[in-house]
Coordinates of C-alpha atoms in Angstrom, one line a residue:
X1 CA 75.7 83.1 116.2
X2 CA 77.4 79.9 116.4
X3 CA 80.7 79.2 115.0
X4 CA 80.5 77.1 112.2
X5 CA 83.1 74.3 111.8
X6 CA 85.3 73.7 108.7
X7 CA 84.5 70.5 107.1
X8 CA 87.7 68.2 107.5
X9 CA 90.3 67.9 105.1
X10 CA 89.6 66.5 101.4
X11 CA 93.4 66.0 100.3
X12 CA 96.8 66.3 100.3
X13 CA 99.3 68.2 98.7
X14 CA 103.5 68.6 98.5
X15 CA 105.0 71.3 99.3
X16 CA 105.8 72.2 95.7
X17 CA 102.6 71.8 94.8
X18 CA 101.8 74.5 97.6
X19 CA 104.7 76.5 96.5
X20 CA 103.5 76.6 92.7
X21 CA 100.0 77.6 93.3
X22 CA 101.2 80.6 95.3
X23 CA 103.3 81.8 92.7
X24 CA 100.3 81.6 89.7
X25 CA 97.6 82.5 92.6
X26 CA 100.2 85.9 92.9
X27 CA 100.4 86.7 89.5
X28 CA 103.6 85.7 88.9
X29 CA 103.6 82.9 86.8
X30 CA 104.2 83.1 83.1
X31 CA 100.6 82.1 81.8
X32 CA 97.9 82.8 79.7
X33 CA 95.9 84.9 82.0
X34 CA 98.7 86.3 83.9
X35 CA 98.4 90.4 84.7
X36 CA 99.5 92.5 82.1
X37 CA 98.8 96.2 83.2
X38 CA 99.3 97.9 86.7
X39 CA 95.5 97.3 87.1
X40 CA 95.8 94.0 86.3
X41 CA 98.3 93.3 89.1
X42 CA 96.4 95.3 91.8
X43 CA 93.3 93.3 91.2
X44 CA 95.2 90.0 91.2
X45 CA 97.0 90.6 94.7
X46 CA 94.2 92.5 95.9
X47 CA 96.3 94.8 97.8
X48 CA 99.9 96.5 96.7
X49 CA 102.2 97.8 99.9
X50 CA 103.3 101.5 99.6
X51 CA 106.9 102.5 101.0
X52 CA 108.5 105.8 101.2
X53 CA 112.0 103.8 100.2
X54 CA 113.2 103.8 96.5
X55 CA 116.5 102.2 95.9
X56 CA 115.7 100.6 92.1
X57 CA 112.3 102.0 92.1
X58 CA 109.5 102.3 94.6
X59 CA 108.3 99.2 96.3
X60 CA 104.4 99.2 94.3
X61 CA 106.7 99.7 90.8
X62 CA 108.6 96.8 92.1
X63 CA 105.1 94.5 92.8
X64 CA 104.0 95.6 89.3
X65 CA 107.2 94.7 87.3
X66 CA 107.7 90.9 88.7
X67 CA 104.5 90.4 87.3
X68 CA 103.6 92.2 84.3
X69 CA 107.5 93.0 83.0
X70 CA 108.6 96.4 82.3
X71 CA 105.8 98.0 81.1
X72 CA 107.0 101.3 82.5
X73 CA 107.0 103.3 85.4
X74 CA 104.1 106.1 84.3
X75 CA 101.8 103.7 83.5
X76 CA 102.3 102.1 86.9
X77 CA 101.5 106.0 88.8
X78 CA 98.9 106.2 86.3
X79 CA 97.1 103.5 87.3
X80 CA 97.1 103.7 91.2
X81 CA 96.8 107.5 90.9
X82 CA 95.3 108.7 87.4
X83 CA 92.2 107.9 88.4
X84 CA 89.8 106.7 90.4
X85 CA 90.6 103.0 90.5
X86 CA 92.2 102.9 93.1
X87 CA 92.7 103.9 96.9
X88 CA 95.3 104.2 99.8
X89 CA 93.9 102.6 103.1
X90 CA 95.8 100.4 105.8
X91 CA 95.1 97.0 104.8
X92 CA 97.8 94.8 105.1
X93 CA 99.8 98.0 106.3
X94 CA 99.6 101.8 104.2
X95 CA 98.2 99.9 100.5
X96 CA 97.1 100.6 97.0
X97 CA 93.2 98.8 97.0
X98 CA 91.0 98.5 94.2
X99 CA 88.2 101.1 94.1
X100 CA 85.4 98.1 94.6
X101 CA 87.2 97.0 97.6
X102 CA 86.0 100.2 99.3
X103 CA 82.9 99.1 100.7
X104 CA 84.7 96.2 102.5
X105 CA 86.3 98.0 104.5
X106 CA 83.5 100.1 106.4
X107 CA 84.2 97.2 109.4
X108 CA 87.6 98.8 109.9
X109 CA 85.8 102.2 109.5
X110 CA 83.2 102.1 111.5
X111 CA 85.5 101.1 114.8
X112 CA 87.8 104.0 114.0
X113 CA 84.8 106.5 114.4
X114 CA 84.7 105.3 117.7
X115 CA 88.6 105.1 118.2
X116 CA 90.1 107.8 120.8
X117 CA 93.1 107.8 117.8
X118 CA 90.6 109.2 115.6
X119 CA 88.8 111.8 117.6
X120 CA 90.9 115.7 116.4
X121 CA 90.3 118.5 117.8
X122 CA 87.2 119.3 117.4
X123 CA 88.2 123.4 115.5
X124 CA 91.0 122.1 113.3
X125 CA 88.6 119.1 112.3
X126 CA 85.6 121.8 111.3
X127 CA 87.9 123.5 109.4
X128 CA 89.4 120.9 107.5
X129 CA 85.9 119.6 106.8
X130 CA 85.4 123.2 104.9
X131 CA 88.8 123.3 103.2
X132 CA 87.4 119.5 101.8
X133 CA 84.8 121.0 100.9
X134 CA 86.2 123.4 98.3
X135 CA 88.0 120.3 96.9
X136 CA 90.8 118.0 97.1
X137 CA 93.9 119.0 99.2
X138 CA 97.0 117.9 100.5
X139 CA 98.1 118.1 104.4
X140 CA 100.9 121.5 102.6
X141 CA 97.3 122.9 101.4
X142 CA 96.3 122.9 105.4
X143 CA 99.1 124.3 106.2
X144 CA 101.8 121.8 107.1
X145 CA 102.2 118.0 109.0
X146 CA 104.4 119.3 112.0
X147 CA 103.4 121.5 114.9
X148 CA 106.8 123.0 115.0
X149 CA 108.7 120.5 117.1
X150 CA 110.9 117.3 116.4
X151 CA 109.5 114.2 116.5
X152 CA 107.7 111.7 114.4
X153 CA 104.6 112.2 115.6
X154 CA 104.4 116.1 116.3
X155 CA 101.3 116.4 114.3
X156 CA 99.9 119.7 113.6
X157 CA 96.4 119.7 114.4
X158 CA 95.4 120.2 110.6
X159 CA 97.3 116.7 110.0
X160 CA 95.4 114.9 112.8
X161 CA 92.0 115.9 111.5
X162 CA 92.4 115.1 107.8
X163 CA 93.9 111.9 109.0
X164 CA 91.3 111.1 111.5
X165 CA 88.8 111.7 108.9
X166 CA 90.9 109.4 106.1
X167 CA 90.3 106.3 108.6
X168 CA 86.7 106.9 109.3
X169 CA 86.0 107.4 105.7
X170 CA 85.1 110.8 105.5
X171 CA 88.2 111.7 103.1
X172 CA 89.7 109.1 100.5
X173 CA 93.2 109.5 99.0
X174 CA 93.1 108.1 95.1
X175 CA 96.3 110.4 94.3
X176 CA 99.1 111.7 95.3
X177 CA 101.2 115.0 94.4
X178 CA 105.1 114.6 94.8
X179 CA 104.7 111.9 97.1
X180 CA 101.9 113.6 99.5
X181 CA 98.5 112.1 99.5
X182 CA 95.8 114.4 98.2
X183 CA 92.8 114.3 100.2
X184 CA 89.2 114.0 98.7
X185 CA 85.9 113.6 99.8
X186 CA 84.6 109.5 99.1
X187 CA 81.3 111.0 97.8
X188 CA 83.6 113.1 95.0
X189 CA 85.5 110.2 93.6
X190 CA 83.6 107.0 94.7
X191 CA 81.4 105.1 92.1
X192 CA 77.3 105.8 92.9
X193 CA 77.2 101.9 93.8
X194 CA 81.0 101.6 95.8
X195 CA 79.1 104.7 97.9
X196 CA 75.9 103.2 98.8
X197 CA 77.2 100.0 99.9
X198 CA 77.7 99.6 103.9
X199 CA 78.2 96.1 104.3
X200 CA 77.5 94.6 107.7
X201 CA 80.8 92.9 109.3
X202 CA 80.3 89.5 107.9
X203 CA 80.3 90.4 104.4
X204 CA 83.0 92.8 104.8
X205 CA 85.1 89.0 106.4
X206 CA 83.8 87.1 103.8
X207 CA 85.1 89.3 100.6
X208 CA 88.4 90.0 102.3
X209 CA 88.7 86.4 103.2
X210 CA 88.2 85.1 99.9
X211 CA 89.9 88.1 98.3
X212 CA 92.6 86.4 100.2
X213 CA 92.3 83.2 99.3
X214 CA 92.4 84.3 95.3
X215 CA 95.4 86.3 95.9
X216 CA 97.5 83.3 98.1
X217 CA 96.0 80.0 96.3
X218 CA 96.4 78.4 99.5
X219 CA 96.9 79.3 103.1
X220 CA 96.1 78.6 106.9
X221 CA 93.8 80.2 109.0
X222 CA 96.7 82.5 110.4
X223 CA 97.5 83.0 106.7
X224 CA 94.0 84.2 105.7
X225 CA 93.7 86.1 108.5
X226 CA 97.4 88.1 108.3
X227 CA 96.9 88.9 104.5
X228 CA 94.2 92.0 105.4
X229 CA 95.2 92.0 109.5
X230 CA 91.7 90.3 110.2
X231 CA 93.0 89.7 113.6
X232 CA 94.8 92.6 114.7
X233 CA 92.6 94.5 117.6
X234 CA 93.7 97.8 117.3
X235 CA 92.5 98.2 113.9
X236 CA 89.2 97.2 114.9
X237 CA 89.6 96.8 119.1
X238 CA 85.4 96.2 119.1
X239 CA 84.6 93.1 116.9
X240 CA 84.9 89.6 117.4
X241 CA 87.0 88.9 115.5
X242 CA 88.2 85.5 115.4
X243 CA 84.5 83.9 115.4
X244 CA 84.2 86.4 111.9
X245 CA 87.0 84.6 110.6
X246 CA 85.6 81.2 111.8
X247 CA 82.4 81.7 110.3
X248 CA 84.1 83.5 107.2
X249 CA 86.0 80.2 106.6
X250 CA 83.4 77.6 107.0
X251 CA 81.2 79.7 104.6
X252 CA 83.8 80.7 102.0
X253 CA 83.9 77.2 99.5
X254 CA 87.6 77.0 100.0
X255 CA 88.8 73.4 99.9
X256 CA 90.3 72.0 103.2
X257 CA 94.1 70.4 102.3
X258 CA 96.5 69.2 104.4
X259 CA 100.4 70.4 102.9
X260 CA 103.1 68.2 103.6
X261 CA 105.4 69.8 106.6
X262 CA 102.8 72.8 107.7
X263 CA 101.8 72.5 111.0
X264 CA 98.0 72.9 111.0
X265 CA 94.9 72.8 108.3
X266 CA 95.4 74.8 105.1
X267 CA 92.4 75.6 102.8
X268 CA 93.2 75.9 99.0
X269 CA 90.9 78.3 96.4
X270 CA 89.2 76.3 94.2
X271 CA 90.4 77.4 90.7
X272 CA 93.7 77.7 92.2
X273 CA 93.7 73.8 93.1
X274 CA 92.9 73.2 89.7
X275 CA 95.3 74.8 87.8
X276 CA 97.8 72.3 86.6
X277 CA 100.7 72.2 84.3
X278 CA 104.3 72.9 84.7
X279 CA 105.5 76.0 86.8
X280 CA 106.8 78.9 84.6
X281 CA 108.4 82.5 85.5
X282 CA 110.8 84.5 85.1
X283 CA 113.7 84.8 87.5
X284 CA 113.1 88.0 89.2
X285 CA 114.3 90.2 92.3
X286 CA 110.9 90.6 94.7
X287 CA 110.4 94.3 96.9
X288 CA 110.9 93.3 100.4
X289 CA 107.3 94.4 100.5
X290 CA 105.9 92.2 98.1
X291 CA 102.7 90.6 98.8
X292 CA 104.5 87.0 98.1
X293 CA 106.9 87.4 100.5
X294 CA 104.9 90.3 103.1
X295 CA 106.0 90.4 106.7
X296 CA 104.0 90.3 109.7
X297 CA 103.5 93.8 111.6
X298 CA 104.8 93.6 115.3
X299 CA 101.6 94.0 116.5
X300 CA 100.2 90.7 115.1
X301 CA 102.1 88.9 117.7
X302 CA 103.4 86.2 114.9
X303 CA 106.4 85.6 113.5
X304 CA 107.6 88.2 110.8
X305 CA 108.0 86.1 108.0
X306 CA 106.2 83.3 108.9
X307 CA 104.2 82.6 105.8
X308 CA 107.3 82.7 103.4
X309 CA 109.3 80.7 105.7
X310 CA 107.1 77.9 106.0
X311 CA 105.8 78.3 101.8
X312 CA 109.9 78.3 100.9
X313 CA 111.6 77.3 103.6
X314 CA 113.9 80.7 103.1
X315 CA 114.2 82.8 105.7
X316 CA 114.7 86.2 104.8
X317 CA 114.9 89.2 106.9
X318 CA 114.9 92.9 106.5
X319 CA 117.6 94.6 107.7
X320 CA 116.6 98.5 106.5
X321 CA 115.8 99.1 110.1
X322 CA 118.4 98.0 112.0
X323 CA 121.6 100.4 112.5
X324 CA 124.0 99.6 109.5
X325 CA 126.9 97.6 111.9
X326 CA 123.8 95.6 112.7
X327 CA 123.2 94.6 108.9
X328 CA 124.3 91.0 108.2
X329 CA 122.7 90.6 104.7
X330 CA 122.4 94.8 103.6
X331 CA 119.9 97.7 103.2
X332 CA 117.7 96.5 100.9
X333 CA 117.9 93.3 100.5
X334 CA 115.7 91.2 97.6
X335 CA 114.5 87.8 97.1
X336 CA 115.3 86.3 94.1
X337 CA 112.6 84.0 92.9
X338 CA 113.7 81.4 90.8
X339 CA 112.4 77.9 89.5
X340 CA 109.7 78.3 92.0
X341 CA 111.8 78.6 94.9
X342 CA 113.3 81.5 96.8
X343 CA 117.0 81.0 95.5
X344 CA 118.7 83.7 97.3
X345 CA 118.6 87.6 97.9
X346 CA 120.4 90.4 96.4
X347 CA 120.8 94.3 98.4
X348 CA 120.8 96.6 95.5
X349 CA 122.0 100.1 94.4
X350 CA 122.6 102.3 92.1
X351 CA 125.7 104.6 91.3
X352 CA 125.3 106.6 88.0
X353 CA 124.4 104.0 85.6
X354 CA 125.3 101.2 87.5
X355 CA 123.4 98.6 89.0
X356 CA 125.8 97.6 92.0
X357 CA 124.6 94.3 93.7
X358 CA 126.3 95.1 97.2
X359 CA 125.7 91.6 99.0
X360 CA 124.6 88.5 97.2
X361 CA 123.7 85.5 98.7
X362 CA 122.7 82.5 96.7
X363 CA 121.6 78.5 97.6
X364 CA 124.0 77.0 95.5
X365 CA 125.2 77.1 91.7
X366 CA 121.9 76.1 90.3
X367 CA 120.7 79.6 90.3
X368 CA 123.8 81.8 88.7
X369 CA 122.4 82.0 85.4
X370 CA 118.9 82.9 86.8
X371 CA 120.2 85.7 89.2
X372 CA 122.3 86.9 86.3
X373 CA 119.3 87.0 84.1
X374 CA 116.7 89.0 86.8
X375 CA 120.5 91.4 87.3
X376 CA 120.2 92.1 84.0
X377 CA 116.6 92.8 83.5
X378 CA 116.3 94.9 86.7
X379 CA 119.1 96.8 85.5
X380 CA 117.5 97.8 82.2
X381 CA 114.3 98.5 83.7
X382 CA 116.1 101.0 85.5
X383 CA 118.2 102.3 82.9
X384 CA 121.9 101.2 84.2
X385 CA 123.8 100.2 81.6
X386 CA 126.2 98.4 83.7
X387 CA 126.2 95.9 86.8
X388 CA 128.8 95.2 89.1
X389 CA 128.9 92.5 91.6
X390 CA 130.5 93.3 95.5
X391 CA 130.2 90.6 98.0
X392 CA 128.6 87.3 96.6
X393 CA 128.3 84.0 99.5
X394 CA 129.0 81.3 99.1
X395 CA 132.4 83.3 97.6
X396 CA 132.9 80.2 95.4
X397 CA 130.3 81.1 93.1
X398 CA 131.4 84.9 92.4
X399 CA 133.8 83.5 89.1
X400 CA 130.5 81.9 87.9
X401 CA 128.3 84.6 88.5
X402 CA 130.6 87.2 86.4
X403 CA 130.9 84.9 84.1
X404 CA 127.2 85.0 83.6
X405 CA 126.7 88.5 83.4
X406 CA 129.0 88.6 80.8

């Protein structure tokens, strides 16, 4: 096949203009059709980031929250995992996917049938094959995760087999118990139609593409590609990949732009282009792992934050990693998103009924009132009735920001 060309671009748009149809294309604009459930949210970013870390809340209670308010933590669990409208798969990394996304992934799939990652041993994988059969289990049910040695990856053999079999698709999580996934088998929990559908590798590009391009509003070819790791080999080491994406572009409708200050060729949704009207949200504190602001995996060879630097001109970086005399900015540090700008960050915690904000950093005193306001929402969501302030930078604007809070 040859690759098709992009047509060139049609337009031009200003940063904020960039920066405001990424904030309504996420969700997290105050308008009429803005998501107002947990379901509402995962359809709208097309993909919510899992992480074991809870410091307010977990990070996918945290994605649903900036944009649909406190609408309370159950219904958020109930949503992802009361059901089946929803599934875990590795997407951008471990996500939350909507059930009708499940077909689009049989690309990713079929490559990890092949994969030497996914081949268990072969009696561990017949038996967990049986234990499936009898229904749904968790890797405790088989018997335990570990083989009895430290180590991250000491696998028992009963935890390499069900997981072999989660990324070829012959077991789907769509809940979990205490925090453990609870294997199924897809042909249990899967829609009739979700099940029958094996899409060749174009079509499973061209819905994840344009998923994409819904979910960002506008975005580069890197950007389209790093939202669902189009281009990352080991998750599919056997496709050709980038003349997929090439081809996925060129037939996807999305609207060459140019954006003043990016580098290279952007391409804007259609409906996302058209929106118009002033910017409204709420000042609110963002999971590290939120799709707005989602780093780039090592692996993908670009730089981790790329996309939010270049949308914000913020860079912000993750520190939960690094050894705590490494930490400049704190554990769990962030973003506050306010006025349609990345204003600052914030590294939470909690001590009884506190809210303690442990380092602030903020732009300047344009944003006090705003990061008092998202300080004081958080902290109700949460149920801390009180909120004190540590470290604040520039130190100047600590008298204002206690002043704000009250």
């Amino acid at each position: 096949m040859t690759t098709k060309r992009a047509p060139a671009a049609r337009g031009n748009i200003t940063a904020d203009v960039a920066r405001r149809i990424a904030i309504r294309a996420q969700g997290l604009a105050q308008t009429a059709d803005r998501p107002k459930t947990a379901g509402d949210v995962l359809r709208r970013v097309a993909a919510v980031q899992l992480d074991t870390i809870s410091i307010l809340a977990r990070s996918h209670e945290l994605v649903t929250y900036a944009r649909a308010g406190a609408i309370g933590r159950q219904a958020v669990e109930d949503a992802y995992w009361g059901g089946a409208g929803a599934f875990e798969y590795h997407a951008h990394a471990n996500c939350i996917l909507p059930i009708e996304s499940w077909p689009y992934f049989a690309f990713r799939r079929r490559t990890m049938r092949e994969h030497r990652w996914a081949q268990p041993p072969s009696k561990a994988y017949r038996e967990v094959q049986a234990r499936l059969r009898e229904g749904p289990v968790t890797v405790t049910d088989l018997g335990g995760g570990r083989n009895g040695t430290a180590g991250w990856w000491n696998w028992s053999d009963a935890k390499m087999a069900v997981e072999a079999m989660y990324y070829r698709g012959e077991a789907i999580c769509t809940s979990r118990r205490n925090w453990k996934r609870v294997y199924d088998l897809p042909e249990r929990v899967l829609p009739p139609d979700a099940l029958a559908h094996e899409p060749d590798d174009a079509e499973c590009y061209r819905y994840l593409v344009q998923a994409t391009a819904r979910a960002r509003g506008v975005a580069t070819r890197r950007d389209l590609a790093s939202y669902f790791l189009l281009l990352l080999r080991r998750l599919a080491p056997d496709l050709d990949r980038d003349r997929l994406l090439d081809d996925t572009i060129a037939d996807s409708g999305l609207i060459p732009v140019e954006v003043e200050g990016w580098p290279e060729p952007a391409y804007a949704d259609t409906a996302a282009l058209n929106a118009r009207g002033p910017l409204r949200h709420r000042p609110v504190l963002l999971s590290p792992f939120d799709s707005l602001v989602w780093a780039n995996p090592p692996s993908a060879g670009l730089p981790s934050r790329e996309y939010t630097e270049r949308l914000f001109g913020y860079t912000y970086t993750l520190e939960v990693y690094l050894p705590k005399h490494k930490r400049e900015h704190g554990y769990y540090t962030m973003p506050l998103l306010a006025r349609g700008r990345i204003a600052g960050h914030v590294d939470p915690a909690r001590e009884g009924r506190t809210l303690v904000a442990r380092n602030v950093a903020l732009d300047d005193e344009t944003y006090v009132d705003d990061l008092a306001a998202a300080l004081r929402e958080a902290a109700s969501w949460v149920g801390c009735t009180d909120i004190r302030i540590d470290s604040v930078r520039p130190k100047a604007l600590a008298p204002a920001l206690q002043r704000a809070l009250g």
